[in-house]
Coordinates of C-alpha atoms in Angstrom, one line a residue:
Chain A
M1 CA 60.0 -48.4 106.9
K2 CA 63.1 -46.3 108.4
L3 CA 60.4 -43.4 109.3
A4 CA 58.0 -46.2 111.1
L5 CA 61.2 -47.4 112.9
R6 CA 62.0 -43.7 114.1
E7 CA 58.3 -43.5 115.4
L8 CA 58.8 -46.2 117.4
I9 CA 61.6 -44.7 119.0
R10 CA 60.8 -41.1 119.5
R11 CA 57.1 -42.2 120.5
P12 CA 57.3 -45.2 122.6
G13 CA 54.2 -44.2 124.4
R14 CA 51.7 -44.5 121.7
F15 CA 52.8 -48.2 121.8
I16 CA 53.2 -49.2 125.1
T17 CA 49.2 -50.2 125.5
A18 CA 49.3 -52.6 122.2
T19 CA 52.7 -54.1 123.6
L20 CA 51.3 -54.5 127.0
I21 CA 48.2 -56.6 125.8
L22 CA 50.7 -58.5 123.7
T23 CA 52.8 -59.4 126.4
L24 CA 49.9 -60.5 128.5
I25 CA 48.8 -62.8 125.3
A26 CA 52.2 -64.1 124.6
V27 CA 52.6 -65.4 128.1
L28 CA 49.1 -66.9 128.1
L29 CA 50.1 -68.2 124.8
M30 CA 53.6 -69.8 125.9
F31 CA 51.9 -70.6 129.4
L32 CA 49.6 -72.9 127.9
G33 CA 51.5 -74.4 125.2
G34 CA 54.0 -75.4 128.7
L35 CA 51.1 -76.7 129.9
L36 CA 50.2 -78.6 127.0
D37 CA 54.1 -80.0 126.4
G38 CA 54.2 -80.8 130.5
L39 CA 50.8 -83.0 130.4
T40 CA 52.0 -84.7 127.1
R41 CA 55.2 -85.3 128.6
S42 CA 54.1 -86.8 131.9
A43 CA 51.4 -88.9 129.9
T44 CA 53.9 -90.0 127.2
G45 CA 57.4 -90.3 128.5
A46 CA 57.9 -93.6 129.0
V47 CA 56.6 -94.7 125.9
R48 CA 58.5 -91.8 124.6
A49 CA 61.8 -93.3 126.1
Q50 CA 61.5 -96.4 124.1
D51 CA 64.6 -96.7 122.1
V52 CA 63.0 -99.2 119.5
D53 CA 61.1 -99.8 116.6
A54 CA 57.8 -101.1 117.0
I55 CA 56.1 -101.8 120.2
V56 CA 53.7 -105.1 120.1
Y57 CA 50.4 -105.3 122.1
S58 CA 47.9 -108.0 121.6
D59 CA 45.5 -106.8 118.5
A60 CA 42.5 -107.0 121.0
S61 CA 44.3 -104.8 123.5
Q62 CA 43.7 -101.1 121.7
A63 CA 47.3 -100.7 122.5
S64 CA 46.2 -100.4 126.3
F65 CA 49.1 -102.1 128.2
L66 CA 47.1 -103.6 131.3
R67 CA 44.5 -105.4 128.6
S68 CA 47.1 -106.6 126.2
R69 CA 49.0 -110.2 126.4
I70 CA 51.9 -111.6 124.7
E71 CA 52.4 -115.1 124.9
P72 CA 56.2 -116.6 125.0
A73 CA 55.3 -118.3 121.9
T74 CA 54.2 -115.2 119.5
R75 CA 57.7 -114.2 120.8
T76 CA 59.8 -116.9 119.3
R77 CA 57.5 -116.0 116.0
I78 CA 58.4 -112.0 116.1
E79 CA 62.2 -112.6 117.1
Q80 CA 62.3 -115.5 114.0
L81 CA 60.9 -112.6 111.4
D82 CA 63.8 -111.3 109.1
G83 CA 65.1 -108.0 110.1
I84 CA 64.6 -108.3 113.6
T85 CA 67.4 -108.2 115.9
E86 CA 66.3 -107.7 119.0
T87 CA 63.1 -108.1 121.6
G88 CA 62.3 -107.2 125.4
G89 CA 59.4 -107.7 127.3
L90 CA 57.6 -104.8 129.2
G91 CA 54.5 -104.1 131.4
V92 CA 53.2 -101.6 134.0
V93 CA 50.9 -101.8 136.7
Q94 CA 49.7 -98.2 137.7
L95 CA 49.6 -97.9 141.9
G96 CA 49.8 -95.8 144.8
A97 CA 52.9 -95.7 146.8
R98 CA 53.6 -95.3 150.5
V99 CA 56.6 -92.8 151.1
P100 CA 58.9 -93.0 154.4
G101 CA 57.8 -90.1 156.2
N102 CA 54.6 -89.2 154.6
G103 CA 51.0 -89.3 156.1
P104 CA 49.1 -92.8 155.0
R105 CA 46.4 -91.2 152.7
D106 CA 49.7 -89.3 151.3
L107 CA 50.1 -91.4 148.3
A108 CA 52.5 -90.9 145.3
D109 CA 51.1 -92.2 141.7
V110 CA 53.4 -94.4 140.8
A111 CA 53.7 -96.7 137.6
V112 CA 55.5 -99.8 137.9
W113 CA 57.3 -101.3 134.7
G114 CA 59.3 -104.5 134.2
Y115 CA 61.3 -103.7 131.6
Q116 CA 64.2 -106.2 129.6
L117 CA 65.4 -103.2 127.1
A118 CA 66.8 -100.1 128.9
P119 CA 64.5 -97.0 127.4
I120 CA 66.3 -93.9 126.5
G121 CA 68.0 -92.9 129.9
V122 CA 67.1 -95.3 132.1
P123 CA 70.2 -97.7 133.4
D124 CA 69.7 -101.9 132.6
P125 CA 67.0 -103.3 135.2
P126 CA 68.3 -103.5 138.8
A127 CA 68.4 -106.4 141.2
P128 CA 65.0 -107.7 142.4
G129 CA 63.1 -105.4 145.3
L130 CA 65.2 -102.2 143.6
A131 CA 64.3 -99.9 141.1
W132 CA 65.2 -96.5 139.3
A133 CA 62.5 -93.8 140.4
D134 CA 61.4 -91.0 138.1
K135 CA 62.9 -87.3 139.3
L136 CA 59.0 -86.0 140.1
L137 CA 59.0 -88.3 142.8
A138 CA 61.2 -86.0 144.7
A139 CA 58.6 -83.8 145.0
D140 CA 56.7 -86.1 146.7
G141 CA 59.3 -86.5 149.6
V142 CA 61.0 -89.8 147.8
E143 CA 64.8 -89.9 148.6
I144 CA 67.4 -92.2 147.2
G145 CA 67.6 -94.9 149.5
D146 CA 63.7 -94.8 150.5
E147 CA 61.4 -98.3 150.7
L148 CA 58.7 -97.5 148.8
L149 CA 55.4 -99.5 150.2
V150 CA 53.3 -100.0 146.3
G151 CA 49.8 -100.5 146.6
P152 CA 46.8 -102.0 148.6
A153 CA 49.5 -105.2 148.8
R154 CA 52.4 -102.6 150.4
T155 CA 54.9 -104.6 148.1
P156 CA 58.4 -102.7 148.7
I157 CA 60.8 -101.0 146.4
T158 CA 63.6 -99.8 147.3
V159 CA 64.7 -96.6 144.8
V160 CA 68.1 -96.9 144.1
G161 CA 68.6 -93.6 141.9
W162 CA 67.0 -90.9 139.5
V163 CA 65.9 -91.3 135.7
E164 CA 64.1 -88.4 134.0
N165 CA 60.8 -87.9 131.4
T166 CA 59.4 -91.6 132.5
S167 CA 55.9 -90.6 133.7
Y168 CA 53.0 -92.4 132.1
N169 CA 49.5 -91.1 132.3
G170 CA 50.6 -88.2 134.8
Q171 CA 52.0 -91.1 137.5
S172 CA 56.0 -91.0 137.9
G173 CA 58.0 -94.1 136.3
L174 CA 59.3 -96.8 138.9
W175 CA 61.9 -99.1 136.9
T176 CA 62.5 -102.3 137.9
D177 CA 63.1 -105.9 136.8
V178 CA 60.5 -108.0 135.4
D179 CA 60.4 -110.2 138.3
T180 CA 59.5 -107.5 140.8
W181 CA 56.9 -105.9 138.3
R182 CA 55.5 -109.7 138.2
Q183 CA 55.2 -109.9 142.1
V184 CA 53.8 -106.2 142.3
L185 CA 51.2 -107.3 139.8
A186 CA 49.9 -110.4 141.3
A187 CA 50.4 -108.5 144.8
N188 CA 48.2 -105.4 143.7
R189 CA 46.4 -106.6 140.8
P190 CA 45.5 -109.9 141.1
D191 CA 43.2 -109.4 137.9
A192 CA 46.0 -109.0 135.9
V193 CA 48.3 -110.7 137.0
L194 CA 50.5 -113.0 134.0
A195 CA 51.7 -116.5 134.1
D196 CA 55.5 -116.4 133.6
D197 CA 57.5 -115.1 130.5
V198 CA 53.5 -113.2 129.3
F199 CA 54.1 -109.9 129.2
Q200 CA 51.6 -107.0 128.4
A201 CA 54.0 -105.8 125.5
L202 CA 57.0 -106.6 123.7
V203 CA 59.4 -103.9 122.2
V204 CA 60.9 -104.7 119.3
R205 CA 64.2 -103.5 117.3
G206 CA 64.9 -104.3 113.8
E207 CA 66.9 -103.1 110.5
G208 CA 65.5 -100.3 108.4
A209 CA 62.9 -98.1 109.5
D210 CA 60.5 -98.5 112.0
V211 CA 57.5 -98.6 109.9
D212 CA 59.3 -101.4 108.3
V213 CA 59.5 -103.2 111.6
V214 CA 56.2 -102.4 111.8
N215 CA 54.9 -103.8 108.7
A216 CA 56.8 -106.9 109.2
I217 CA 55.2 -107.7 112.5
E218 CA 51.4 -107.3 110.9
A219 CA 52.1 -109.1 108.1
A220 CA 53.3 -111.9 109.9
D221 CA 50.3 -112.2 112.4
D222 CA 46.8 -110.6 112.4
D223 CA 46.4 -111.1 116.2
L224 CA 49.1 -108.4 117.0
L225 CA 49.0 -105.0 117.1
A226 CA 52.4 -102.8 116.0
L227 CA 52.8 -99.5 116.5
T228 CA 56.2 -97.1 115.8
V229 CA 57.0 -95.4 119.1
P230 CA 55.0 -91.8 118.2
D231 CA 52.0 -94.0 116.8
A232 CA 52.1 -96.1 120.4
I233 CA 52.1 -92.4 121.9
N234 CA 49.0 -91.0 120.3
Q235 CA 47.3 -94.4 121.3
I236 CA 47.7 -93.5 124.8
P237 CA 44.0 -92.7 126.3
G238 CA 43.6 -89.0 126.0
V239 CA 46.8 -87.9 124.5
T240 CA 45.2 -86.8 121.6
E241 CA 42.2 -85.6 122.9
Q242 CA 44.3 -83.5 125.3
Q243 CA 46.6 -82.4 122.4
T244 CA 43.5 -81.0 120.4
T245 CA 41.9 -79.3 123.2
F246 CA 44.8 -77.1 124.1
N247 CA 45.5 -76.7 120.2
Q248 CA 42.4 -75.0 119.7
I249 CA 42.7 -73.0 123.0
L250 CA 46.1 -71.7 121.6
G251 CA 44.2 -71.7 118.4
V252 CA 41.9 -69.1 119.9
T253 CA 44.9 -67.3 121.8
V254 CA 46.5 -66.5 118.5
V255 CA 43.1 -64.9 117.2
I256 CA 43.1 -63.0 120.3
A257 CA 46.2 -62.0 119.3
L258 CA 45.9 -61.3 115.8
V259 CA 42.6 -59.3 116.2
V260 CA 44.5 -56.9 118.9
I261 CA 46.6 -56.2 116.3
A262 CA 44.2 -55.4 113.6
L263 CA 41.9 -53.4 116.1
F264 CA 45.6 -51.2 117.2
F265 CA 46.9 -50.4 114.2
A266 CA 43.5 -50.0 112.4
L267 CA 43.1 -47.0 115.1
L268 CA 46.6 -46.1 114.3
T269 CA 45.4 -46.1 110.6
V270 CA 42.7 -44.2 111.0
E271 CA 44.5 -41.7 113.6
R272 CA 47.2 -40.9 110.7
T273 CA 44.9 -40.7 107.5
A274 CA 45.7 -37.2 107.6
L275 CA 49.8 -37.7 107.8
Y276 CA 49.6 -40.6 105.1
G277 CA 47.7 -38.2 102.7
V278 CA 50.8 -35.3 103.1
M279 CA 53.1 -38.3 103.0
K280 CA 50.9 -39.6 100.0
A281 CA 51.2 -36.2 98.2
I282 CA 54.8 -35.8 98.7
G283 CA 56.0 -39.1 96.7
A284 CA 54.9 -42.4 99.8
R285 CA 53.8 -45.1 98.1
S286 CA 51.0 -47.4 99.6
R287 CA 53.4 -50.2 99.9
T288 CA 56.3 -48.1 101.9
I289 CA 53.5 -46.5 104.2
F290 CA 51.8 -50.7 104.6
A291 CA 55.6 -51.7 104.9
G292 CA 55.8 -49.3 107.4
L293 CA 52.9 -50.4 109.7
V294 CA 53.9 -54.2 109.5
A295 CA 57.5 -53.6 110.5
Q296 CA 55.8 -51.6 113.4
A297 CA 53.7 -54.3 114.1
V298 CA 56.5 -56.7 114.0
V299 CA 58.8 -54.9 116.5
V300 CA 56.0 -54.8 119.2
T301 CA 54.9 -58.0 118.6
L302 CA 58.8 -59.0 119.0
I303 CA 59.0 -56.9 122.5
A304 CA 56.4 -58.0 123.6
A305 CA 57.3 -62.1 122.9
T306 CA 60.6 -61.6 124.3
I307 CA 59.7 -60.3 127.7
A308 CA 56.8 -63.0 127.8
G309 CA 59.1 -65.6 127.1
L310 CA 61.6 -64.0 130.1
A311 CA 58.7 -64.2 132.0
V312 CA 57.5 -67.7 131.2
I313 CA 61.0 -69.1 131.5
V314 CA 61.3 -66.9 135.2
L315 CA 57.9 -68.4 136.1
D316 CA 59.0 -72.3 135.4
L317 CA 62.3 -71.8 137.6
L318 CA 59.8 -70.3 140.8
I319 CA 57.6 -73.3 140.2
P320 CA 58.8 -76.1 142.1
P321 CA 59.1 -79.2 140.1
G322 CA 56.0 -81.6 140.1
S323 CA 53.9 -79.2 141.2
I324 CA 52.0 -78.4 138.2
P325 CA 52.9 -79.9 134.9
L326 CA 54.5 -77.2 132.9
Y327 CA 57.6 -78.0 130.8
I328 CA 59.2 -74.4 128.8
S329 CA 61.2 -75.4 126.1
V330 CA 62.9 -73.0 123.5
A331 CA 61.1 -75.0 120.8
R332 CA 57.7 -73.7 122.7
I333 CA 58.8 -70.3 123.1
V334 CA 59.9 -69.8 118.9
T335 CA 56.9 -71.5 117.6
S336 CA 55.0 -68.9 119.9
I337 CA 56.5 -66.4 118.8
V338 CA 56.7 -67.3 114.7
L339 CA 52.8 -68.0 115.8
L340 CA 52.6 -64.3 117.2
L341 CA 54.5 -62.7 114.6
F342 CA 52.2 -64.6 111.8
A343 CA 49.2 -63.1 113.8
A344 CA 51.0 -59.5 113.5
V345 CA 51.4 -59.6 109.6
V346 CA 47.9 -60.9 109.3
G347 CA 46.3 -58.4 111.8
C348 CA 48.3 -55.6 110.4
A349 CA 46.8 -56.9 106.6
F350 CA 43.3 -55.2 108.0
S351 CA 44.5 -52.2 107.4
L352 CA 45.8 -52.5 104.4
R353 CA 43.0 -51.3 102.7
R354 CA 42.3 -48.1 104.4
V355 CA 46.0 -47.5 103.5
L356 CA 45.5 -47.6 100.0
R357 CA 42.0 -45.5 100.2
V358 CA 43.9 -43.0 101.4
D359 CA 43.7 -40.1 99.2
P360 CA 46.9 -38.0 98.6
A361 CA 44.1 -35.0 97.9
S362 CA 42.9 -35.0 101.3
A363 CA 46.2 -33.0 101.8
L364 CA 44.8 -30.3 99.5
G365 CA 41.6 -30.5 101.0
S366 CA 40.3 -31.6 97.4
S367 CA 39.1 -35.4 98.3
Q368 CA 36.0 -35.9 96.7
Chain B
M1 CA 63.5 -20.1 75.0
T2 CA 62.1 -22.5 77.9
N3 CA 59.7 -24.5 78.4
P4 CA 57.0 -23.1 80.8
A5 CA 56.7 -25.0 84.5
L6 CA 52.9 -25.7 83.4
H7 CA 51.2 -25.3 81.0
M8 CA 47.1 -26.9 80.9
S9 CA 45.0 -27.1 78.0
N10 CA 41.4 -27.1 77.8
V11 CA 41.2 -29.2 81.3
R12 CA 38.1 -30.2 82.9
K13 CA 37.4 -32.1 85.9
V14 CA 34.3 -33.5 86.5
Y15 CA 33.1 -35.7 89.7
R16 CA 30.5 -37.9 89.3
M17 CA 28.0 -38.1 92.3
A18 CA 25.1 -40.8 91.4
D19 CA 23.1 -39.4 88.3
T20 CA 24.8 -36.0 88.5
E21 CA 28.0 -34.4 87.7
V22 CA 30.0 -31.9 89.5
V23 CA 32.0 -30.0 87.3
A24 CA 34.9 -28.9 89.4
L25 CA 36.8 -27.0 86.5
D26 CA 35.6 -26.3 83.0
H27 CA 37.8 -26.2 80.3
A28 CA 40.7 -24.5 82.2
E29 CA 44.2 -22.8 80.1
L30 CA 46.3 -21.8 82.5
T31 CA 50.2 -21.5 81.3
V32 CA 52.8 -20.3 84.2
A33 CA 56.6 -19.3 83.0
S34 CA 59.3 -21.4 84.8
D35 CA 59.8 -18.6 87.1
E36 CA 57.1 -17.2 87.4
I37 CA 54.5 -16.7 90.6
V38 CA 50.8 -17.1 90.1
A39 CA 48.1 -16.3 92.7
L40 CA 45.0 -18.5 92.3
V41 CA 42.4 -16.6 93.8
G42 CA 38.6 -17.1 94.5
P43 CA 36.2 -18.1 96.9
S44 CA 35.8 -21.6 98.4
G45 CA 34.2 -24.3 96.9
S46 CA 35.2 -22.4 93.0
G47 CA 38.1 -25.3 92.1
K48 CA 41.3 -23.5 93.2
T49 CA 42.9 -26.7 95.3
T50 CA 41.1 -28.7 92.2
L51 CA 43.4 -27.0 89.6
C52 CA 46.3 -27.4 92.0
S53 CA 45.9 -30.8 92.8
I54 CA 45.6 -31.7 89.2
A55 CA 48.5 -29.8 88.3
G56 CA 50.5 -31.2 91.2
G57 CA 49.6 -34.8 90.1
I58 CA 47.5 -35.5 93.0
L59 CA 44.4 -35.9 90.6
S60 CA 43.7 -37.0 86.7
A61 CA 42.0 -34.4 85.1
T62 CA 38.9 -36.1 83.1
E63 CA 40.0 -34.5 79.8
G64 CA 42.3 -31.9 78.5
S65 CA 46.3 -31.4 78.9
V66 CA 48.5 -31.3 81.5
V67 CA 52.2 -30.5 80.8
V68 CA 54.5 -30.0 83.7
G69 CA 58.4 -28.9 82.9
D70 CA 58.9 -31.2 79.6
E71 CA 56.5 -33.8 80.9
E72 CA 52.9 -34.8 80.0
I73 CA 51.4 -36.4 82.9
T74 CA 47.9 -36.3 81.8
S75 CA 47.4 -40.0 80.8
Y76 CA 49.7 -41.2 83.9
N77 CA 48.5 -44.0 86.0
D78 CA 48.5 -43.5 89.8
K79 CA 52.6 -45.4 90.1
Q80 CA 53.7 -42.9 87.5
L81 CA 51.6 -39.6 88.8
T82 CA 53.6 -40.6 92.2
T83 CA 57.1 -41.1 90.7
F84 CA 56.3 -37.4 89.4
R85 CA 55.1 -35.8 92.6
Q86 CA 58.7 -37.4 94.0
N87 CA 60.7 -35.6 91.4
Q88 CA 58.8 -32.5 89.5
V89 CA 56.7 -30.9 92.1
G90 CA 56.7 -29.6 95.5
F91 CA 53.6 -28.8 97.9
V92 CA 53.2 -26.9 100.6
F93 CA 49.8 -27.6 102.6
Q94 CA 47.4 -25.4 104.3
S95 CA 47.8 -26.6 108.0
V96 CA 51.7 -27.4 107.5
N97 CA 51.4 -30.8 108.0
L98 CA 54.9 -31.6 108.8
V99 CA 55.8 -35.5 110.3
P100 CA 55.3 -34.8 114.1
F101 CA 58.3 -37.4 115.0
L102 CA 60.8 -36.0 112.5
T103 CA 63.3 -32.9 113.4
A104 CA 63.3 -29.8 111.0
R105 CA 65.9 -31.6 109.7
E106 CA 64.8 -35.1 109.1
N107 CA 61.6 -33.3 107.6
L108 CA 63.0 -32.4 104.7
L109 CA 65.0 -35.3 104.5
V110 CA 62.0 -37.4 104.2
V111 CA 61.2 -36.1 100.9
D112 CA 64.8 -38.1 99.3
E113 CA 63.6 -41.0 102.1
L114 CA 60.4 -41.5 100.3
G115 CA 61.8 -40.8 96.5
R116 CA 64.9 -40.6 94.8
R117 CA 67.4 -42.0 98.1
Q118 CA 70.3 -39.7 97.5
G119 CA 71.8 -39.9 100.9
K120 CA 74.6 -37.1 101.5
P121 CA 73.8 -34.8 98.8
A122 CA 70.4 -34.9 99.8
R123 CA 71.9 -33.9 103.4
Q124 CA 73.8 -31.3 102.2
R125 CA 70.9 -29.9 100.6
A126 CA 69.0 -30.2 103.5
D127 CA 71.6 -28.1 105.7
R128 CA 71.9 -25.8 102.8
L129 CA 68.2 -25.2 102.9
L130 CA 67.5 -24.9 106.3
E131 CA 70.3 -22.4 106.7
E132 CA 68.8 -20.7 103.9
L133 CA 65.5 -20.7 105.7
G134 CA 67.2 -19.3 108.7
L135 CA 66.6 -22.6 110.9
T136 CA 70.2 -23.8 111.3
D137 CA 69.6 -23.4 115.1
R138 CA 66.2 -25.5 114.6
A139 CA 67.3 -28.2 112.9
K140 CA 67.2 -30.8 115.5
N141 CA 63.7 -29.6 116.6
L142 CA 60.8 -31.4 116.4
P143 CA 57.5 -29.5 115.0
S144 CA 56.3 -29.4 118.8
Q145 CA 58.9 -26.6 119.3
L146 CA 58.9 -24.8 116.3
S147 CA 56.7 -21.5 116.1
G148 CA 53.8 -21.2 113.2
G149 CA 56.4 -19.5 111.1
Q150 CA 59.2 -21.6 111.5
K151 CA 56.8 -24.7 111.0
Q152 CA 55.7 -23.3 107.4
R153 CA 59.5 -21.9 106.5
V154 CA 60.3 -25.9 107.1
A155 CA 57.4 -27.0 105.2
I156 CA 58.6 -24.4 102.4
G157 CA 62.0 -26.3 102.5
R158 CA 60.4 -29.5 102.2
A159 CA 58.7 -28.4 99.1
L160 CA 62.1 -27.6 97.5
M161 CA 64.0 -30.7 98.5
N162 CA 63.2 -32.4 95.3
E163 CA 64.5 -29.3 93.6
P164 CA 60.7 -29.2 91.9
K165 CA 60.2 -27.1 88.5
L166 CA 56.8 -26.6 90.1
V167 CA 55.7 -25.2 93.9
L168 CA 52.1 -25.2 95.2
F169 CA 51.1 -23.1 97.7
D170 CA 47.9 -23.9 99.3
E171 CA 46.6 -21.1 101.4
P172 CA 50.1 -20.5 103.3
T173 CA 49.3 -17.8 105.2
S174 CA 45.7 -19.1 106.7
A175 CA 47.0 -20.5 110.2
L176 CA 49.4 -17.2 110.4
D177 CA 48.9 -13.8 112.0
T178 CA 49.2 -11.0 109.3
E179 CA 52.2 -9.6 109.8
L180 CA 53.6 -13.1 110.0
G181 CA 51.9 -14.0 106.9
M182 CA 53.5 -11.1 105.0
Q183 CA 57.1 -12.1 106.2
V184 CA 56.0 -16.0 105.1
M185 CA 54.8 -14.5 101.5
E186 CA 58.2 -12.2 101.2
L187 CA 60.3 -15.5 102.1
I188 CA 58.4 -17.5 99.5
R189 CA 58.8 -14.5 96.9
A190 CA 62.4 -14.5 97.5
E191 CA 63.3 -18.8 97.6
M192 CA 61.3 -19.0 94.4
K193 CA 63.0 -16.0 92.5
S194 CA 66.1 -16.7 93.6
R195 CA 66.0 -20.2 92.2
G196 CA 64.2 -19.7 89.3
T197 CA 60.9 -21.7 90.3
A198 CA 57.4 -21.6 89.5
A199 CA 54.6 -21.5 92.1
I200 CA 51.0 -21.2 92.4
V201 CA 50.0 -19.4 95.5
V202 CA 46.2 -20.6 96.3
T203 CA 44.4 -18.1 98.4
H204 CA 41.8 -16.0 99.5
D205 CA 43.4 -13.2 100.1
E206 CA 43.8 -10.2 98.1
R207 CA 46.6 -8.8 99.8
I208 CA 48.9 -12.1 99.1
T209 CA 48.4 -10.8 95.5
T210 CA 50.9 -8.5 95.9
Y211 CA 53.9 -10.9 96.1
C212 CA 53.1 -12.4 92.9
D213 CA 53.8 -11.7 89.7
R214 CA 49.8 -12.2 88.2
T215 CA 47.0 -13.2 89.6
V216 CA 44.3 -15.6 88.3
H217 CA 40.7 -15.8 89.4
I218 CA 38.4 -18.6 88.8
I219 CA 35.1 -18.8 89.8
D220 CA 32.7 -22.0 89.8
G221 CA 35.8 -23.7 88.0
V222 CA 36.3 -21.1 85.2
L223 CA 39.6 -19.0 85.3
A224 CA 39.2 -15.8 84.3
A225 CA 43.1 -13.8 84.0

């Protein structure tokens, strides 16, 4: 292994091409992963932020807020169940908002939420007519104190502060008290208007694990759909499809990295057949030679992945917030590096047979 | 009386290709004394390299017995042969074949890295060998910075690193001009004799035989003294 690392240090030129190609692949892998994470966050942030054990919808709603109705009587029944400690009404309406200073067609996409139990990172509901706004709206020119005119009815809502990571279906969250939300809903979506005390969904806190709370609610009422927060996230339309599609692209990218490594080290092995023959003749074992190849592949991949990691971090800093849904996290970079290292080891394995087949007799020219 | 460095008895090597058999070595009998230098002379394809490969534990004999020092290697498996090569024999190859990215000193030490891993004693031995071979001032040079003769001397040093019972030289002068070839042969003889190490020198060149104690001819896999 020491020999292999010495070759890397003394003949770096031999490995530059592979390192460059792997760096580009690693950038692609991390960037695509960042886009997936960004898209997922922008589609699910508001649900992910719910600090509860269960989100309850009406059974026929298929976990769609707009189709769901929770009547006051249903809420009362849930509150009376053993182990339930707290409930809160929740509702949303997705609309366009006119921003002061922007053109009449330059609308900001907003999801106006009415809530009773504060999600993670969101303060308690503000006074009527006010809202906590997702910081992504700053990219649309929104500032604290601005009065947004929401929907075709131009319902006024004034921004009183920022919250983060609360987007829903790619639309930035505006968090209001339930009366303001009802007003917005009634004025802009008369088809979806709700009676007083009726909510689209109920968020529920209870004792014990979240699945226990979910099971208790489901067992009590056949007409309800209760989901844990992770399950509710997966039920948001498009989220699973988006993740599946991106994960397939990421998988193909890892396979490409594997093929590049396999081809590069297969070529190196062919080129070194004579040298390996000599090394075997003087006592090198196949496993020593193969371990050297793997060590070189791992080091080259680590260098490429580190450069790529730094590059995507810089890219993330350079891209204006809100312009594209890119979210670069340490977890994503580390996962990409682990995947690439796996590809490096598996890629090298294709050279193992060739290494095993190198005959030490070839050093003396008597291989037959 | 010390054991011979090599004793080959009734050794056959047969290669099977489809339905035909090619006899590369036919009932070879060869004994090399512990400090003897034997020239193995024969035309191309006569079985010289096959004999050397069997003696050096690179190939296994189809039949017969091979003893190097006090080690009977006839029935060794690949793993045992690898360990045997690490410890008991040295090789100097026709085209030198030094590791191109290692210095002269590191090319000697690679034998220790692949085998015994003695560390400091190995480093001291490498330095001593380089000094004896007149390469002290070239110790940090890469093979590309060495002349043909210097490379061959490094290869001889590498072959002696594991203090072998037997060193096998495969056409050691074929890549050198006549004068340099003779110098290398003088060096080989001096190094072998000073250590009491046995050697087999494979060659086409009858002039080389003057540096050896004995010449063995081989034709069509059959040895003739």
